[in-house]
């Protein structure tokens, strides 16, 4: 069973990771994913490609850290992916192309208005996903 | 893994697919399934109260009978697969609140519900009730496609 676990470093995505670690299916092949928003042109224009790549690598790695630690501590094996782009678009694209069976996400992300609404990324993923989505609050 | 799954159904084929998904999940962890159909409450109006009363009775009887048929069909799927399953219907003004309340009352640890893609709709509009349940529920919700 291929499971995609997109995280953004927020408390909600860490909860989703903890939930998956506890309810790990026996045949699970989990991919931990972070999608970093691209740097604005006005900023990226001053940097060379290596610096931009380094920036995204540092960002992505720091964002994956809480979930990575959780899953590793629970003794699970998993893959990691870091992508750059619009989070919802990239999650949907990878879920489809990678033929995942399930997407597991936190109910909220880093945005404001946390308790009232579902996160904007999770709403977009729910609206566009052809595979089941498990939303963990 | 899980001990009890709540599966809200609405009589659609998609809901029955969500039931089958819940059965597959329940079999892994030897969980049982609680089915629920929420019938929207009959709107209360003071005008023509006597006639409304008769209409309400008819509505509740027919909606209840339909609910029992759907629950029975879903239950057969579960029992056929060897998964313990019971079900009930309830009347409520706010469907998502009733789902969340029942999940809590029955100690469910996962809600599995159909959230079919609705092509042609504005992005962000998948099944309205599923989204409302996700907002209100403290336990995880599996949006089944």
PDB file of C-alpha atoms in Angstrom:
ATOM      1  CA  UNK A   1       0.000   0.000   0.000  1.00  0.00           C
ATOM      2  CA  UNK A   2       1.622   3.248  -1.156  1.00  0.00           C
ATOM      3  CA  UNK A   3       0.994   6.131   1.209  1.00  0.00           C
ATOM      4  CA  UNK A   4       1.908   9.751   0.629  1.00  0.00           C
ATOM      5  CA  UNK A   5       2.496  11.841   3.759  1.00  0.00           C
ATOM      6  CA  UNK A   6       2.902  15.515   2.876  1.00  0.00           C
ATOM      7  CA  UNK A   7       4.138  17.617   5.809  1.00  0.00           C
ATOM      8  CA  UNK A   8       4.761  21.320   6.290  1.00  0.00           C
ATOM      9  CA  UNK A   9       6.401  21.196   9.715  1.00  0.00           C
ATOM     10  CA  UNK A  10       3.244  22.433  11.451  1.00  0.00           C
ATOM     11  CA  UNK A  11       1.858  20.808  14.593  1.00  0.00           C
ATOM     12  CA  UNK A  12      -1.024  19.394  12.517  1.00  0.00           C
ATOM     13  CA  UNK A  13       1.168  17.655   9.987  1.00  0.00           C
ATOM     14  CA  UNK A  14       3.277  16.258  12.828  1.00  0.00           C
ATOM     15  CA  UNK A  15       0.072  14.865  14.331  1.00  0.00           C
ATOM     16  CA  UNK A  16      -0.743  13.235  11.004  1.00  0.00           C
ATOM     17  CA  UNK A  17       2.733  11.664  10.997  1.00  0.00           C
ATOM     18  CA  UNK A  18       2.287  10.437  14.569  1.00  0.00           C
ATOM     19  CA  UNK A  19      -1.085   8.986  13.632  1.00  0.00           C
ATOM     20  CA  UNK A  20       0.381   7.143  10.665  1.00  0.00           C
ATOM     21  CA  UNK A  21       3.294   5.880  12.777  1.00  0.00           C
ATOM     22  CA  UNK A  22       0.774   4.364  15.204  1.00  0.00           C
ATOM     23  CA  UNK A  23      -1.518   2.962  12.546  1.00  0.00           C
ATOM     24  CA  UNK A  24       1.178   1.792  10.160  1.00  0.00           C
ATOM     25  CA  UNK A  25      -0.259  -0.822   7.749  1.00  0.00           C
ATOM     26  CA  UNK A  26       1.850  -3.960   7.520  1.00  0.00           C
ATOM     27  CA  UNK A  27       2.603  -3.527   3.816  1.00  0.00           C
ATOM     28  CA  UNK A  28       2.987   0.256   3.863  1.00  0.00           C
ATOM     29  CA  UNK A  29       5.432   2.013   1.521  1.00  0.00           C
ATOM     30  CA  UNK A  30       5.380   5.551   2.849  1.00  0.00           C
ATOM     31  CA  UNK A  31       6.788   8.639   1.158  1.00  0.00           C
ATOM     32  CA  UNK A  32       7.368  11.645   3.360  1.00  0.00           C
ATOM     33  CA  UNK A  33       6.949  14.747   1.234  1.00  0.00           C
ATOM     34  CA  UNK A  34       7.609  18.430   1.615  1.00  0.00           C
ATOM     35  CA  UNK A  35       6.713  20.955  -1.038  1.00  0.00           C
ATOM     36  CA  UNK A  36       8.557  24.235  -0.627  1.00  0.00           C
ATOM     37  CA  UNK A  37       7.090  27.363  -2.182  1.00  0.00           C
ATOM     38  CA  UNK A  38       9.442  28.809  -4.811  1.00  0.00           C
ATOM     39  CA  UNK A  39      11.442  31.927  -3.979  1.00  0.00           C
ATOM     40  CA  UNK A  40      10.077  35.124  -5.448  1.00  0.00           C
ATOM     41  CA  UNK A  41      11.668  36.090  -8.742  1.00  0.00           C
ATOM     42  CA  UNK A  42      12.837  39.386  -7.251  1.00  0.00           C
ATOM     43  CA  UNK A  43      14.851  37.490  -4.641  1.00  0.00           C
ATOM     44  CA  UNK A  44      15.875  34.442  -6.660  1.00  0.00           C
ATOM     45  CA  UNK A  45      17.221  36.765  -9.376  1.00  0.00           C
ATOM     46  CA  UNK A  46      20.046  37.863  -7.079  1.00  0.00           C
ATOM     47  CA  UNK A  47      21.096  34.332  -6.205  1.00  0.00           C
ATOM     48  CA  UNK A  48      22.932  31.727  -8.223  1.00  0.00           C
ATOM     49  CA  UNK A  49      21.276  28.371  -8.863  1.00  0.00           C
ATOM     50  CA  UNK A  50      23.365  26.604  -6.219  1.00  0.00           C
ATOM     51  CA  UNK A  51      22.302  29.033  -3.493  1.00  0.00           C
ATOM     52  CA  UNK A  52      18.647  28.681  -4.428  1.00  0.00           C
ATOM     53  CA  UNK A  53      18.960  24.888  -4.428  1.00  0.00           C
ATOM     54  CA  UNK A  54      20.742  25.010  -1.056  1.00  0.00           C
ATOM     55  CA  UNK A  55      18.006  27.296   0.336  1.00  0.00           C
ATOM     56  CA  UNK A  56      15.236  24.876  -0.678  1.00  0.00           C
ATOM     57  CA  UNK A  57      17.202  21.871   0.528  1.00  0.00           C
ATOM     58  CA  UNK A  58      17.704  23.436   3.965  1.00  0.00           C
ATOM     59  CA  UNK A  59      14.049  24.487   4.127  1.00  0.00           C
ATOM     60  CA  UNK A  60      12.745  21.090   3.085  1.00  0.00           C
ATOM     61  CA  UNK A  61      15.047  19.182   5.367  1.00  0.00           C
ATOM     62  CA  UNK A  62      14.125  21.331   8.376  1.00  0.00           C
ATOM     63  CA  UNK A  63      10.432  20.928   7.579  1.00  0.00           C
ATOM     64  CA  UNK A  64      10.673  17.155   7.268  1.00  0.00           C
ATOM     65  CA  UNK A  65      12.633  16.800  10.505  1.00  0.00           C
ATOM     66  CA  UNK A  66       9.774  16.434  13.092  1.00  0.00           C
ATOM     67  CA  UNK A  67       7.917  13.825  11.027  1.00  0.00           C
ATOM     68  CA  UNK A  68      11.135  12.051  10.053  1.00  0.00           C
ATOM     69  CA  UNK A  69      12.150  11.767  13.696  1.00  0.00           C
ATOM     70  CA  UNK A  70       8.715  10.409  14.662  1.00  0.00           C
ATOM     71  CA  UNK A  71       8.623   7.733  11.974  1.00  0.00           C
ATOM     72  CA  UNK A  72      12.243   6.718  12.539  1.00  0.00           C
ATOM     73  CA  UNK A  73      11.713   6.513  16.296  1.00  0.00           C
ATOM     74  CA  UNK A  74       8.761   4.183  15.698  1.00  0.00           C
ATOM     75  CA  UNK A  75      11.138   1.988  13.689  1.00  0.00           C
ATOM     76  CA  UNK A  76       9.502   2.530  10.300  1.00  0.00           C
ATOM     77  CA  UNK A  77      11.224   2.675   6.944  1.00  0.00           C
ATOM     78  CA  UNK A  78      10.139   5.354   4.498  1.00  0.00           C
ATOM     79  CA  UNK A  79      11.202   7.413   1.489  1.00  0.00           C
ATOM     80  CA  UNK A  80      11.610  11.152   1.403  1.00  0.00           C
ATOM     81  CA  UNK A  81      10.802  13.595  -1.368  1.00  0.00           C
ATOM     82  CA  UNK A  82      11.345  17.343  -1.528  1.00  0.00           C
ATOM     83  CA  UNK A  83       9.672  19.335  -4.257  1.00  0.00           C
ATOM     84  CA  UNK A  84       9.408  23.008  -5.127  1.00  0.00           C
ATOM     85  CA  UNK A  85       6.142  24.555  -6.267  1.00  0.00           C
ATOM     86  CA  UNK A  86       2.551  25.057  -5.192  1.00  0.00           C
ATOM     87  CA  UNK A  87       1.983  22.503  -2.389  1.00  0.00           C
ATOM     88  CA  UNK A  88      -1.497  21.305  -3.402  1.00  0.00           C
ATOM     89  CA  UNK A  89      -0.585  21.035  -7.098  1.00  0.00           C
ATOM     90  CA  UNK A  90       2.588  19.074  -6.398  1.00  0.00           C
ATOM     91  CA  UNK A  91       0.895  16.766  -3.869  1.00  0.00           C
ATOM     92  CA  UNK A  92      -1.863  15.952  -6.362  1.00  0.00           C
ATOM     93  CA  UNK A  93       0.629  15.425  -9.187  1.00  0.00           C
ATOM     94  CA  UNK A  94       2.832  13.093  -7.158  1.00  0.00           C
ATOM     95  CA  UNK A  95      -0.151  11.174  -5.750  1.00  0.00           C
ATOM     96  CA  UNK A  96      -1.352  10.515  -9.274  1.00  0.00           C
ATOM     97  CA  UNK A  97       1.957   9.872 -11.037  1.00  0.00           C
ATOM     98  CA  UNK A  98       3.324   7.786  -8.177  1.00  0.00           C
ATOM     99  CA  UNK A  99       0.111   5.728  -8.098  1.00  0.00           C
ATOM    100  CA  UNK A 100      -0.355   6.205  -4.390  1.00  0.00           C
ATOM    101  CA  UNK A 101      -3.243   4.455  -2.631  1.00  0.00           C
ATOM    102  CA  UNK A 102      -3.715   7.010   0.124  1.00  0.00           C
ATOM    103  CA  UNK A 103      -2.762  10.556   1.090  1.00  0.00           C
ATOM    104  CA  UNK A 104      -2.490  11.302   4.823  1.00  0.00           C
ATOM    105  CA  UNK A 105      -2.586  14.957   5.855  1.00  0.00           C
ATOM    106  CA  UNK A 106      -3.093  17.198   8.851  1.00  0.00           C
ATOM    107  CA  UNK A 107      -6.356  19.140   8.882  1.00  0.00           C
ATOM    108  CA  UNK A 108      -4.598  22.488   9.051  1.00  0.00           C
ATOM    109  CA  UNK A 109      -1.327  23.881   7.914  1.00  0.00           C
ATOM    110  CA  UNK A 110       0.596  26.973   8.735  1.00  0.00           C
ATOM    111  CA  UNK A 111      -2.075  29.419   7.657  1.00  0.00           C
ATOM    112  CA  UNK A 112      -4.097  31.670   9.939  1.00  0.00           C
ATOM    113  CA  UNK A 113      -7.691  30.998  11.123  1.00  0.00           C
ATOM    114  CA  UNK A 114      -6.490  27.619  12.304  1.00  0.00           C
ATOM    115  CA  UNK A 115      -9.379  26.259  14.287  1.00  0.00           C
ATOM    116  CA  UNK A 116     -12.242  27.413  12.090  1.00  0.00           C
ATOM    117  CA  UNK A 117     -11.504  26.042   8.674  1.00  0.00           C
ATOM    118  CA  UNK A 118      -9.664  23.224   7.049  1.00  0.00           C
ATOM    119  CA  UNK A 119      -6.266  24.239   5.725  1.00  0.00           C
ATOM    120  CA  UNK A 120      -6.248  25.628   2.216  1.00  0.00           C
ATOM    121  CA  UNK A 121      -3.855  22.948   0.973  1.00  0.00           C
ATOM    122  CA  UNK A 122      -5.942  20.081   2.361  1.00  0.00           C
ATOM    123  CA  UNK A 123      -9.093  21.550   0.804  1.00  0.00           C
ATOM    124  CA  UNK A 124      -7.389  21.765  -2.589  1.00  0.00           C
ATOM    125  CA  UNK A 125      -6.069  18.214  -2.273  1.00  0.00           C
ATOM    126  CA  UNK A 126      -9.522  16.936  -1.286  1.00  0.00           C
ATOM    127  CA  UNK A 127     -11.060  18.779  -4.201  1.00  0.00           C
ATOM    128  CA  UNK A 128      -8.647  17.362  -6.745  1.00  0.00           C
ATOM    129  CA  UNK A 129      -7.484  14.002  -5.466  1.00  0.00           C
ATOM    130  CA  UNK A 130      -8.500  10.829  -7.227  1.00  0.00           C
ATOM    131  CA  UNK A 131      -7.203   8.746  -4.296  1.00  0.00           C
ATOM    132  CA  UNK A 132      -8.623   8.596  -0.762  1.00  0.00           C
ATOM    133  CA  UNK A 133      -7.426  11.253   1.666  1.00  0.00           C
ATOM    134  CA  UNK A 134      -7.125  10.677   5.414  1.00  0.00           C
ATOM    135  CA  UNK A 135      -7.456  13.955   7.292  1.00  0.00           C
ATOM    136  CA  UNK A 136      -6.063  13.957  10.835  1.00  0.00           C
ATOM    137  CA  UNK A 137      -6.928  16.769  13.173  1.00  0.00           C
TER     138      UNK A 137
ATOM    139  CA  UNK B   1      -5.218  -0.628  14.684  1.00  0.00           C
ATOM    140  CA  UNK B   2      -8.833   0.554  14.889  1.00  0.00           C
ATOM    141  CA  UNK B   3     -11.574  -0.714  17.148  1.00  0.00           C
ATOM    142  CA  UNK B   4     -14.687   0.863  15.644  1.00  0.00           C
ATOM    143  CA  UNK B   5     -15.273   2.666  12.362  1.00  0.00           C
ATOM    144  CA  UNK B   6     -18.165   4.988  11.721  1.00  0.00           C
ATOM    145  CA  UNK B   7     -19.459   4.959   8.164  1.00  0.00           C
ATOM    146  CA  UNK B   8     -22.129   7.539   7.340  1.00  0.00           C
ATOM    147  CA  UNK B   9     -24.189   6.442   4.346  1.00  0.00           C
ATOM    148  CA  UNK B  10     -26.655   8.292   2.150  1.00  0.00           C
ATOM    149  CA  UNK B  11     -27.906   5.571  -0.176  1.00  0.00           C
ATOM    150  CA  UNK B  12     -25.524   6.390  -3.037  1.00  0.00           C
ATOM    151  CA  UNK B  13     -23.251   3.822  -4.705  1.00  0.00           C
ATOM    152  CA  UNK B  14     -20.283   5.933  -3.543  1.00  0.00           C
ATOM    153  CA  UNK B  15     -21.369   5.500   0.070  1.00  0.00           C
ATOM    154  CA  UNK B  16     -21.544   1.749  -0.440  1.00  0.00           C
ATOM    155  CA  UNK B  17     -18.000   1.843  -1.823  1.00  0.00           C
ATOM    156  CA  UNK B  18     -16.937   3.660   1.347  1.00  0.00           C
ATOM    157  CA  UNK B  19     -18.590   0.843   3.321  1.00  0.00           C
ATOM    158  CA  UNK B  20     -16.529  -1.702   1.389  1.00  0.00           C
ATOM    159  CA  UNK B  21     -13.376   0.306   2.113  1.00  0.00           C
ATOM    160  CA  UNK B  22     -14.275   0.399   5.799  1.00  0.00           C
ATOM    161  CA  UNK B  23     -14.828  -3.372   5.733  1.00  0.00           C
ATOM    162  CA  UNK B  24     -11.330  -3.864   4.292  1.00  0.00           C
ATOM    163  CA  UNK B  25      -9.859  -1.645   7.017  1.00  0.00           C
ATOM    164  CA  UNK B  26     -11.916  -3.302   9.751  1.00  0.00           C
ATOM    165  CA  UNK B  27     -10.737  -6.764   8.703  1.00  0.00           C
ATOM    166  CA  UNK B  28      -7.090  -5.795   9.156  1.00  0.00           C
ATOM    167  CA  UNK B  29      -7.577  -4.700  12.743  1.00  0.00           C
ATOM    168  CA  UNK B  30     -10.569  -6.884  13.675  1.00  0.00           C
ATOM    169  CA  UNK B  31     -12.628  -3.754  14.193  1.00  0.00           C
ATOM    170  CA  UNK B  32     -16.382  -3.434  13.978  1.00  0.00           C
ATOM    171  CA  UNK B  33     -18.420  -1.000  11.951  1.00  0.00           C
ATOM    172  CA  UNK B  34     -21.159   1.372  12.961  1.00  0.00           C
ATOM    173  CA  UNK B  35     -23.316   2.579  10.097  1.00  0.00           C
ATOM    174  CA  UNK B  36     -25.252   5.802  10.276  1.00  0.00           C
ATOM    175  CA  UNK B  37     -27.781   7.489   8.080  1.00  0.00           C
ATOM    176  CA  UNK B  38     -28.753  11.007   9.070  1.00  0.00           C
ATOM    177  CA  UNK B  39     -32.125  12.225   7.872  1.00  0.00           C
ATOM    178  CA  UNK B  40     -32.563  15.992   7.696  1.00  0.00           C
ATOM    179  CA  UNK B  41     -35.180  17.083  10.241  1.00  0.00           C
ATOM    180  CA  UNK B  42     -38.544  18.082   8.910  1.00  0.00           C
ATOM    181  CA  UNK B  43     -38.629  21.871   8.917  1.00  0.00           C
ATOM    182  CA  UNK B  44     -40.818  23.202  11.705  1.00  0.00           C
ATOM    183  CA  UNK B  45     -43.417  25.719  10.612  1.00  0.00           C
ATOM    184  CA  UNK B  46     -46.244  27.154  12.666  1.00  0.00           C
ATOM    185  CA  UNK B  47     -48.426  27.851   9.642  1.00  0.00           C
ATOM    186  CA  UNK B  48     -50.923  25.091   8.843  1.00  0.00           C
ATOM    187  CA  UNK B  49     -49.643  23.159  11.833  1.00  0.00           C
ATOM    188  CA  UNK B  50     -52.205  20.365  11.571  1.00  0.00           C
ATOM    189  CA  UNK B  51     -51.450  19.555   7.986  1.00  0.00           C
ATOM    190  CA  UNK B  52     -47.745  19.854   8.651  1.00  0.00           C
ATOM    191  CA  UNK B  53     -48.055  17.329  11.438  1.00  0.00           C
ATOM    192  CA  UNK B  54     -49.486  14.714   9.110  1.00  0.00           C
ATOM    193  CA  UNK B  55     -46.903  15.492   6.480  1.00  0.00           C
ATOM    194  CA  UNK B  56     -44.129  15.242   9.031  1.00  0.00           C
ATOM    195  CA  UNK B  57     -45.290  11.818  10.153  1.00  0.00           C
ATOM    196  CA  UNK B  58     -45.402  10.611   6.573  1.00  0.00           C
ATOM    197  CA  UNK B  59     -41.959  12.085   5.886  1.00  0.00           C
ATOM    198  CA  UNK B  60     -40.390  10.510   8.947  1.00  0.00           C
ATOM    199  CA  UNK B  61     -41.967   7.125   8.266  1.00  0.00           C
ATOM    200  CA  UNK B  62     -40.899   7.007   4.627  1.00  0.00           C
ATOM    201  CA  UNK B  63     -37.425   8.392   5.271  1.00  0.00           C
ATOM    202  CA  UNK B  64     -37.003   5.901   8.114  1.00  0.00           C
ATOM    203  CA  UNK B  65     -38.053   2.986   5.929  1.00  0.00           C
ATOM    204  CA  UNK B  66     -35.650   4.067   3.207  1.00  0.00           C
ATOM    205  CA  UNK B  67     -32.858   4.433   5.759  1.00  0.00           C
ATOM    206  CA  UNK B  68     -33.462   0.914   7.068  1.00  0.00           C
ATOM    207  CA  UNK B  69     -33.238  -0.493   3.551  1.00  0.00           C
ATOM    208  CA  UNK B  70     -29.906   1.256   2.934  1.00  0.00           C
ATOM    209  CA  UNK B  71     -28.556   0.255   6.325  1.00  0.00           C
ATOM    210  CA  UNK B  72     -29.607  -3.336   5.717  1.00  0.00           C
ATOM    211  CA  UNK B  73     -27.856  -3.476   2.357  1.00  0.00           C
ATOM    212  CA  UNK B  74     -24.625  -2.030   3.796  1.00  0.00           C
ATOM    213  CA  UNK B  75     -24.838  -4.345   6.798  1.00  0.00           C
ATOM    214  CA  UNK B  76     -25.104  -7.371   4.521  1.00  0.00           C
ATOM    215  CA  UNK B  77     -21.840  -6.340   2.853  1.00  0.00           C
ATOM    216  CA  UNK B  78     -20.099  -6.206   6.245  1.00  0.00           C
ATOM    217  CA  UNK B  79     -21.577  -9.397   7.673  1.00  0.00           C
ATOM    218  CA  UNK B  80     -20.840 -11.193   4.415  1.00  0.00           C
ATOM    219  CA  UNK B  81     -17.185 -10.250   4.887  1.00  0.00           C
ATOM    220  CA  UNK B  82     -17.233 -11.427   8.489  1.00  0.00           C
ATOM    221  CA  UNK B  83     -17.113  -7.940  10.025  1.00  0.00           C
ATOM    222  CA  UNK B  84     -19.365  -7.150  12.992  1.00  0.00           C
ATOM    223  CA  UNK B  85     -21.666  -4.344  12.007  1.00  0.00           C
ATOM    224  CA  UNK B  86     -24.632  -2.483  13.372  1.00  0.00           C
ATOM    225  CA  UNK B  87     -26.380   0.588  12.164  1.00  0.00           C
ATOM    226  CA  UNK B  88     -28.909   3.222  12.976  1.00  0.00           C
ATOM    227  CA  UNK B  89     -30.570   6.273  11.559  1.00  0.00           C
ATOM    228  CA  UNK B  90     -31.270   9.550  13.235  1.00  0.00           C
ATOM    229  CA  UNK B  91     -32.980  12.848  12.495  1.00  0.00           C
ATOM    230  CA  UNK B  92     -30.913  16.003  12.744  1.00  0.00           C
ATOM    231  CA  UNK B  93     -30.961  19.549  11.452  1.00  0.00           C
ATOM    232  CA  UNK B  94     -27.182  19.579  11.011  1.00  0.00           C
ATOM    233  CA  UNK B  95     -25.995  16.373   9.426  1.00  0.00           C
ATOM    234  CA  UNK B  96     -22.285  16.805  10.128  1.00  0.00           C
ATOM    235  CA  UNK B  97     -22.938  17.485  13.819  1.00  0.00           C
ATOM    236  CA  UNK B  98     -24.988  14.316  14.131  1.00  0.00           C
ATOM    237  CA  UNK B  99     -22.165  12.317  12.502  1.00  0.00           C
ATOM    238  CA  UNK B 100     -19.548  13.745  14.865  1.00  0.00           C
ATOM    239  CA  UNK B 101     -21.809  13.205  17.910  1.00  0.00           C
ATOM    240  CA  UNK B 102     -22.526   9.576  17.014  1.00  0.00           C
ATOM    241  CA  UNK B 103     -18.819   8.928  16.391  1.00  0.00           C
ATOM    242  CA  UNK B 104     -18.081  10.219  19.881  1.00  0.00           C
ATOM    243  CA  UNK B 105     -20.980   8.431  21.580  1.00  0.00           C
ATOM    244  CA  UNK B 106     -20.048   5.074  20.100  1.00  0.00           C
ATOM    245  CA  UNK B 107     -16.315   5.490  20.736  1.00  0.00           C
ATOM    246  CA  UNK B 108     -15.395   5.306  17.063  1.00  0.00           C
ATOM    247  CA  UNK B 109     -11.759   5.974  16.201  1.00  0.00           C
ATOM    248  CA  UNK B 110     -12.123   6.611  12.476  1.00  0.00           C
ATOM    249  CA  UNK B 111     -14.825   8.027  10.236  1.00  0.00           C
ATOM    250  CA  UNK B 112     -14.874   6.657   6.692  1.00  0.00           C
ATOM    251  CA  UNK B 113     -17.080   8.579   4.323  1.00  0.00           C
ATOM    252  CA  UNK B 114     -17.541   8.945   0.628  1.00  0.00           C
ATOM    253  CA  UNK B 115     -16.344  12.247  -0.779  1.00  0.00           C
ATOM    254  CA  UNK B 116     -16.801  11.796  -4.503  1.00  0.00           C
ATOM    255  CA  UNK B 117     -15.165  14.174  -6.913  1.00  0.00           C
ATOM    256  CA  UNK B 118     -17.697  16.521  -8.387  1.00  0.00           C
ATOM    257  CA  UNK B 119     -16.505  17.399 -11.846  1.00  0.00           C
ATOM    258  CA  UNK B 120     -17.465  20.802 -13.095  1.00  0.00           C
ATOM    259  CA  UNK B 121     -17.799  22.244  -9.613  1.00  0.00           C
ATOM    260  CA  UNK B 122     -15.655  25.081  -8.374  1.00  0.00           C
ATOM    261  CA  UNK B 123     -12.363  23.819  -7.011  1.00  0.00           C
ATOM    262  CA  UNK B 124     -12.639  23.334  -3.272  1.00  0.00           C
ATOM    263  CA  UNK B 125     -16.194  22.052  -3.393  1.00  0.00           C
ATOM    264  CA  UNK B 126     -16.095  18.341  -2.779  1.00  0.00           C
ATOM    265  CA  UNK B 127     -18.921  16.765  -0.866  1.00  0.00           C
ATOM    266  CA  UNK B 128     -20.041  19.514   1.492  1.00  0.00           C
ATOM    267  CA  UNK B 129     -20.911  17.246   4.372  1.00  0.00           C
ATOM    268  CA  UNK B 130     -17.559  15.471   4.300  1.00  0.00           C
ATOM    269  CA  UNK B 131     -15.789  18.800   4.608  1.00  0.00           C
ATOM    270  CA  UNK B 132     -18.069  19.895   7.447  1.00  0.00           C
ATOM    271  CA  UNK B 133     -17.377  16.622   9.271  1.00  0.00           C
ATOM    272  CA  UNK B 134     -13.629  17.115   8.888  1.00  0.00           C
ATOM    273  CA  UNK B 135     -13.905  20.566  10.384  1.00  0.00           C
ATOM    274  CA  UNK B 136     -15.943  19.405  13.343  1.00  0.00           C
ATOM    275  CA  UNK B 137     -14.440  15.990  14.069  1.00  0.00           C
ATOM    276  CA  UNK B 138     -11.716  15.376  16.628  1.00  0.00           C
ATOM    277  CA  UNK B 139     -11.095  11.899  15.200  1.00  0.00           C
ATOM    278  CA  UNK B 140      -9.538  11.304  11.773  1.00  0.00           C
ATOM    279  CA  UNK B 141     -11.725  11.274   8.688  1.00  0.00           C
ATOM    280  CA  UNK B 142     -10.966   9.156   5.630  1.00  0.00           C
ATOM    281  CA  UNK B 143     -12.403  10.796   2.538  1.00  0.00           C
ATOM    282  CA  UNK B 144     -13.024   7.812   0.276  1.00  0.00           C
ATOM    283  CA  UNK B 145     -12.758   8.119  -3.490  1.00  0.00           C
TER     284      UNK B 145
END
